Amino acid sequence: MQKRAWLIILISIAIAIGLNNILFVTNLAAYSPGYQEAAEKLYAPSFGMQILVTVLLAPIIEEFVFRGLIFKVLRKWIPFVFAMSISAVLFGVYHGNLVQFVYAGICGLLFAYLCEKFKTILAPMFSHMIMNLVAVTMTQWKGFQWIFENPLRVVLSTMLCIIVIGMTFIKIQKMDVT
């Protein structure tokens, strides 16, 4: 996995930024009062505490539960696509509001795919950490605010993310991890 960590980093950054852009454009947060409350709680602690909890601890715990336990148990009994989908939906529901349901559900699909492809829970754990790091730092340093101030920035950054996701996914899909 170490030699291919850059692929996980690329796809994780692109999905984190691209999904945030898409959710912003859809204005899904307006239909999710629980999201506002969750965001306030998430970003209220100090930046260091956000890094510790959101970037390090949460991905480790959540990946052990959702990919290490739920996905792997389901995978023993049902085909990959169903195990991936069920674990992703449960991961989305666990986050407790509409915006995070969509975001975490889509991320959960990637995390299960990475777990299956790399044959280790470390791959989705690393991806999850990268995505949370992007969310925390882009929020702290007002990166999303800068993107969202200009519709052209939203369109261009989203298109770039889609291209990076597509190219990286193809590269990951073609690689041999034996």
PDB file of C-alpha atoms in Angstrom:
ATOM      1  CA  MET A   1       0.000   0.000   0.000  1.00  0.00           C
ATOM      2  CA  GLN A   2       2.872   2.399   0.726  1.00  0.00           C
ATOM      3  CA  LYS A   3       3.929   2.693  -2.912  1.00  0.00           C
ATOM      4  CA  ARG A   4       0.370   3.476  -3.931  1.00  0.00           C
ATOM      5  CA  ALA A   5      -0.497   5.841  -1.074  1.00  0.00           C
ATOM      6  CA  TRP A   6      -0.333   8.793  -3.481  1.00  0.00           C
ATOM      7  CA  LEU A   7      -3.340   7.353  -5.345  1.00  0.00           C
ATOM      8  CA  ILE A   8      -5.332   7.224  -2.119  1.00  0.00           C
ATOM      9  CA  ILE A   9      -4.241  10.775  -1.281  1.00  0.00           C
ATOM     10  CA  LEU A  10      -5.264  12.086  -4.720  1.00  0.00           C
ATOM     11  CA  ILE A  11      -8.664  10.426  -4.859  1.00  0.00           C
ATOM     12  CA  SER A  12      -9.420  11.354  -1.242  1.00  0.00           C
ATOM     13  CA  ILE A  13      -8.603  15.040  -1.731  1.00  0.00           C
ATOM     14  CA  ALA A  14     -10.570  15.185  -4.977  1.00  0.00           C
ATOM     15  CA  ILE A  15     -13.638  13.485  -3.489  1.00  0.00           C
ATOM     16  CA  ALA A  16     -13.543  15.649  -0.350  1.00  0.00           C
ATOM     17  CA  ILE A  17     -13.416  18.899  -2.328  1.00  0.00           C
ATOM     18  CA  GLY A  18     -15.655  17.772  -5.192  1.00  0.00           C
ATOM     19  CA  LEU A  19     -18.398  16.415  -2.920  1.00  0.00           C
ATOM     20  CA  ASN A  20     -18.363  19.551  -0.782  1.00  0.00           C
ATOM     21  CA  ASN A  21     -18.725  21.631  -3.944  1.00  0.00           C
ATOM     22  CA  ILE A  22     -21.638  19.549  -5.198  1.00  0.00           C
ATOM     23  CA  LEU A  23     -23.384  19.630  -1.816  1.00  0.00           C
ATOM     24  CA  PHE A  24     -22.910  23.402  -1.700  1.00  0.00           C
ATOM     25  CA  VAL A  25     -24.403  23.865  -5.173  1.00  0.00           C
ATOM     26  CA  THR A  26     -27.404  21.664  -4.347  1.00  0.00           C
ATOM     27  CA  ASN A  27     -28.001  23.670  -1.142  1.00  0.00           C
ATOM     28  CA  LEU A  28     -28.801  20.415   0.637  1.00  0.00           C
ATOM     29  CA  ALA A  29     -27.834  22.015   3.967  1.00  0.00           C
ATOM     30  CA  ALA A  30     -30.985  24.162   3.767  1.00  0.00           C
ATOM     31  CA  TYR A  31     -33.047  20.968   4.075  1.00  0.00           C
ATOM     32  CA  SER A  32     -30.964  19.556   6.900  1.00  0.00           C
ATOM     33  CA  PRO A  33     -31.218  21.489  10.168  1.00  0.00           C
ATOM     34  CA  GLY A  34     -29.287  18.705  11.896  1.00  0.00           C
ATOM     35  CA  TYR A  35     -26.319  19.467   9.672  1.00  0.00           C
ATOM     36  CA  GLN A  36     -25.956  23.008  10.990  1.00  0.00           C
ATOM     37  CA  GLU A  37     -25.898  21.727  14.560  1.00  0.00           C
ATOM     38  CA  ALA A  38     -23.383  18.985  13.687  1.00  0.00           C
ATOM     39  CA  ALA A  39     -21.124  21.451  11.842  1.00  0.00           C
ATOM     40  CA  GLU A  40     -21.137  23.851  14.789  1.00  0.00           C
ATOM     41  CA  LYS A  41     -20.126  21.043  17.161  1.00  0.00           C
ATOM     42  CA  LEU A  42     -17.519  19.713  14.750  1.00  0.00           C
ATOM     43  CA  TYR A  43     -15.769  23.031  14.193  1.00  0.00           C
ATOM     44  CA  ALA A  44     -16.191  24.518  17.699  1.00  0.00           C
ATOM     45  CA  PRO A  45     -13.134  22.902  19.329  1.00  0.00           C
ATOM     46  CA  SER A  46      -9.621  24.211  18.754  1.00  0.00           C
ATOM     47  CA  PHE A  47      -7.912  23.348  15.469  1.00  0.00           C
ATOM     48  CA  GLY A  48      -5.575  20.954  17.300  1.00  0.00           C
ATOM     49  CA  MET A  49      -8.514  19.153  18.901  1.00  0.00           C
ATOM     50  CA  GLN A  50     -10.256  18.921  15.508  1.00  0.00           C
ATOM     51  CA  ILE A  51      -7.117  17.300  14.079  1.00  0.00           C
ATOM     52  CA  LEU A  52      -6.870  14.854  16.974  1.00  0.00           C
ATOM     53  CA  VAL A  53     -10.532  13.843  17.050  1.00  0.00           C
ATOM     54  CA  THR A  54     -11.785  14.343  13.474  1.00  0.00           C
ATOM     55  CA  VAL A  55      -8.654  13.501  11.517  1.00  0.00           C
ATOM     56  CA  LEU A  56      -7.095  10.795  13.690  1.00  0.00           C
ATOM     57  CA  LEU A  57      -9.463   9.177  16.189  1.00  0.00           C
ATOM     58  CA  ALA A  58     -12.791   9.203  14.316  1.00  0.00           C
ATOM     59  CA  PRO A  59     -11.427   7.542  11.145  1.00  0.00           C
ATOM     60  CA  ILE A  60      -9.710   4.804  13.148  1.00  0.00           C
ATOM     61  CA  ILE A  61     -12.823   4.015  15.206  1.00  0.00           C
ATOM     62  CA  GLU A  62     -15.303   4.395  12.335  1.00  0.00           C
ATOM     63  CA  GLU A  63     -13.235   2.276   9.943  1.00  0.00           C
ATOM     64  CA  PHE A  64     -12.885  -0.517  12.496  1.00  0.00           C
ATOM     65  CA  VAL A  65     -16.667  -0.524  12.919  1.00  0.00           C
ATOM     66  CA  PHE A  66     -17.891   0.050   9.352  1.00  0.00           C
ATOM     67  CA  ARG A  67     -15.204  -1.630   7.216  1.00  0.00           C
ATOM     68  CA  GLY A  68     -13.434  -3.847   9.746  1.00  0.00           C
ATOM     69  CA  LEU A  69     -16.591  -5.272  11.225  1.00  0.00           C
ATOM     70  CA  ILE A  70     -19.777  -4.541   9.240  1.00  0.00           C
ATOM     71  CA  PHE A  71     -18.335  -4.656   5.706  1.00  0.00           C
ATOM     72  CA  LYS A  72     -16.116  -7.678   6.352  1.00  0.00           C
ATOM     73  CA  VAL A  73     -18.915  -9.665   7.986  1.00  0.00           C
ATOM     74  CA  LEU A  74     -21.330  -8.799   5.176  1.00  0.00           C
ATOM     75  CA  ARG A  75     -18.626  -9.634   2.621  1.00  0.00           C
ATOM     76  CA  LYS A  76     -18.433 -13.199   3.933  1.00  0.00           C
ATOM     77  CA  TRP A  77     -22.127 -13.733   3.212  1.00  0.00           C
ATOM     78  CA  ILE A  78     -23.036 -11.536   0.245  1.00  0.00           C
ATOM     79  CA  PRO A  79     -21.403 -10.244  -2.953  1.00  0.00           C
ATOM     80  CA  PHE A  80     -19.070  -7.251  -2.795  1.00  0.00           C
ATOM     81  CA  VAL A  81     -21.460  -4.708  -4.361  1.00  0.00           C
ATOM     82  CA  PHE A  82     -24.167  -5.443  -1.796  1.00  0.00           C
ATOM     83  CA  ALA A  83     -21.773  -5.502   1.163  1.00  0.00           C
ATOM     84  CA  MET A  84     -20.243  -2.229  -0.018  1.00  0.00           C
ATOM     85  CA  SER A  85     -23.656  -0.603  -0.493  1.00  0.00           C
ATOM     86  CA  ILE A  86     -25.114  -1.727   2.825  1.00  0.00           C
ATOM     87  CA  SER A  87     -22.049  -0.645   4.803  1.00  0.00           C
ATOM     88  CA  ALA A  88     -22.035   2.721   2.982  1.00  0.00           C
ATOM     89  CA  VAL A  89     -25.721   3.361   3.718  1.00  0.00           C
ATOM     90  CA  LEU A  90     -25.220   2.445   7.376  1.00  0.00           C
ATOM     91  CA  PHE A  91     -22.186   4.746   7.494  1.00  0.00           C
ATOM     92  CA  GLY A  92     -24.299   7.566   6.059  1.00  0.00           C
ATOM     93  CA  VAL A  93     -27.168   6.956   8.487  1.00  0.00           C
ATOM     94  CA  TYR A  94     -24.714   6.884  11.396  1.00  0.00           C
ATOM     95  CA  HIS A  95     -23.755  10.511  10.651  1.00  0.00           C
ATOM     96  CA  GLY A  96     -27.287  11.578  11.547  1.00  0.00           C
ATOM     97  CA  ASN A  97     -28.298  14.250   9.038  1.00  0.00           C
ATOM     98  CA  LEU A  98     -29.104  14.553   5.347  1.00  0.00           C
ATOM     99  CA  VAL A  99     -25.918  16.340   4.223  1.00  0.00           C
ATOM    100  CA  GLN A 100     -23.582  13.990   6.032  1.00  0.00           C
ATOM    101  CA  PHE A 101     -25.716  11.004   4.999  1.00  0.00           C
ATOM    102  CA  VAL A 102     -25.040  11.813   1.345  1.00  0.00           C
ATOM    103  CA  TYR A 103     -21.390  12.745   1.899  1.00  0.00           C
ATOM    104  CA  ALA A 104     -20.548   9.833   4.219  1.00  0.00           C
ATOM    105  CA  GLY A 105     -22.575   7.396   2.126  1.00  0.00           C
ATOM    106  CA  ILE A 106     -20.581   8.208  -1.000  1.00  0.00           C
ATOM    107  CA  CYS A 107     -17.322   8.150   0.962  1.00  0.00           C
ATOM    108  CA  GLY A 108     -18.389   4.822   2.462  1.00  0.00           C
ATOM    109  CA  LEU A 109     -18.565   3.348  -1.041  1.00  0.00           C
ATOM    110  CA  LEU A 110     -14.975   4.418  -1.674  1.00  0.00           C
ATOM    111  CA  PHE A 111     -13.806   3.172   1.720  1.00  0.00           C
ATOM    112  CA  ALA A 112     -15.317  -0.286   1.161  1.00  0.00           C
ATOM    113  CA  TYR A 113     -13.822  -0.397  -2.347  1.00  0.00           C
ATOM    114  CA  LEU A 114     -10.378   0.491  -0.980  1.00  0.00           C
ATOM    115  CA  CYS A 115     -10.730  -2.116   1.768  1.00  0.00           C
ATOM    116  CA  GLU A 116     -11.572  -4.756  -0.831  1.00  0.00           C
ATOM    117  CA  LYS A 117      -8.949  -3.668  -3.363  1.00  0.00           C
ATOM    118  CA  PHE A 118      -6.021  -3.265  -0.963  1.00  0.00           C
ATOM    119  CA  LYS A 119      -7.077  -6.196   1.271  1.00  0.00           C
ATOM    120  CA  THR A 120      -6.474  -4.116   4.397  1.00  0.00           C
ATOM    121  CA  ILE A 121      -8.440  -1.747   6.595  1.00  0.00           C
ATOM    122  CA  LEU A 122      -5.465   0.631   6.537  1.00  0.00           C
ATOM    123  CA  ALA A 123      -6.352   1.864   3.024  1.00  0.00           C
ATOM    124  CA  PRO A 124      -9.845   3.160   3.888  1.00  0.00           C
ATOM    125  CA  MET A 125      -8.575   4.402   7.241  1.00  0.00           C
ATOM    126  CA  PHE A 126      -5.889   6.468   5.478  1.00  0.00           C
ATOM    127  CA  SER A 127      -8.402   7.760   2.905  1.00  0.00           C
ATOM    128  CA  HIS A 128     -10.838   8.704   5.673  1.00  0.00           C
ATOM    129  CA  MET A 129      -8.094  10.596   7.509  1.00  0.00           C
ATOM    130  CA  ILE A 130      -7.126  12.484   4.347  1.00  0.00           C
ATOM    131  CA  MET A 131     -10.751  13.428   3.615  1.00  0.00           C
ATOM    132  CA  ASN A 132     -11.318  14.654   7.162  1.00  0.00           C
ATOM    133  CA  LEU A 133      -8.024  16.548   7.053  1.00  0.00           C
ATOM    134  CA  VAL A 134      -9.147  18.280   3.857  1.00  0.00           C
ATOM    135  CA  ALA A 135     -12.515  19.179   5.407  1.00  0.00           C
ATOM    136  CA  VAL A 136     -10.995  20.518   8.616  1.00  0.00           C
ATOM    137  CA  THR A 137      -8.174  22.493   6.972  1.00  0.00           C
ATOM    138  CA  MET A 138     -10.290  23.863   4.124  1.00  0.00           C
ATOM    139  CA  THR A 139     -12.861  25.033   6.682  1.00  0.00           C
ATOM    140  CA  GLN A 140     -10.264  26.425   9.097  1.00  0.00           C
ATOM    141  CA  TRP A 141      -8.335  28.250   6.372  1.00  0.00           C
ATOM    142  CA  LYS A 142     -11.529  29.321   4.554  1.00  0.00           C
ATOM    143  CA  GLY A 143     -10.665  27.383   1.395  1.00  0.00           C
ATOM    144  CA  PHE A 144     -14.256  26.359   0.753  1.00  0.00           C
ATOM    145  CA  GLN A 145     -15.421  29.900   1.401  1.00  0.00           C
ATOM    146  CA  TRP A 146     -12.934  31.116  -1.241  1.00  0.00           C
ATOM    147  CA  ILE A 147     -14.175  28.518  -3.755  1.00  0.00           C
ATOM    148  CA  PHE A 148     -17.843  29.276  -3.074  1.00  0.00           C
ATOM    149  CA  GLU A 149     -17.406  33.051  -3.497  1.00  0.00           C
ATOM    150  CA  ASN A 150     -17.089  32.617  -7.241  1.00  0.00           C
ATOM    151  CA  PRO A 151     -19.289  30.301  -9.341  1.00  0.00           C
ATOM    152  CA  LEU A 152     -16.469  29.839 -11.853  1.00  0.00           C
ATOM    153  CA  ARG A 153     -14.204  28.543  -9.067  1.00  0.00           C
ATOM    154  CA  VAL A 154     -16.915  26.090  -8.035  1.00  0.00           C
ATOM    155  CA  VAL A 155     -17.342  24.813 -11.587  1.00  0.00           C
ATOM    156  CA  LEU A 156     -13.625  24.600 -12.392  1.00  0.00           C
ATOM    157  CA  SER A 157     -12.608  23.004  -9.092  1.00  0.00           C
ATOM    158  CA  THR A 158     -15.478  20.502  -9.325  1.00  0.00           C
ATOM    159  CA  MET A 159     -14.551  19.593 -12.900  1.00  0.00           C
ATOM    160  CA  LEU A 160     -10.906  19.181 -11.905  1.00  0.00           C
ATOM    161  CA  CYS A 161     -11.946  16.960  -9.006  1.00  0.00           C
ATOM    162  CA  ILE A 162     -14.095  14.802 -11.282  1.00  0.00           C
ATOM    163  CA  ILE A 163     -11.192  14.361 -13.709  1.00  0.00           C
ATOM    164  CA  VAL A 164      -8.777  13.486 -10.891  1.00  0.00           C
ATOM    165  CA  ILE A 165     -11.282  11.052  -9.363  1.00  0.00           C
ATOM    166  CA  GLY A 166     -11.855   9.339 -12.705  1.00  0.00           C
ATOM    167  CA  MET A 167      -8.182   9.030 -13.606  1.00  0.00           C
ATOM    168  CA  THR A 168      -7.170   7.915 -10.117  1.00  0.00           C
ATOM    169  CA  PHE A 169      -9.995   5.392  -9.869  1.00  0.00           C
ATOM    170  CA  ILE A 170      -8.963   3.848 -13.199  1.00  0.00           C
ATOM    171  CA  LYS A 171      -5.347   3.651 -11.999  1.00  0.00           C
ATOM    172  CA  ILE A 172      -6.407   2.010  -8.715  1.00  0.00           C
ATOM    173  CA  GLN A 173      -8.739  -0.392 -10.523  1.00  0.00           C
ATOM    174  CA  LYS A 174      -5.982  -1.528 -12.902  1.00  0.00           C
ATOM    175  CA  MET A 175      -3.298  -2.025 -10.288  1.00  0.00           C
ATOM    176  CA  ASP A 176      -2.295  -5.384  -8.936  1.00  0.00           C
ATOM    177  CA  VAL A 177      -2.024  -5.414  -5.152  1.00  0.00           C
ATOM    178  CA  THR A 178      -0.934  -9.026  -4.701  1.00  0.00           C
TER     179      THR A 178
END
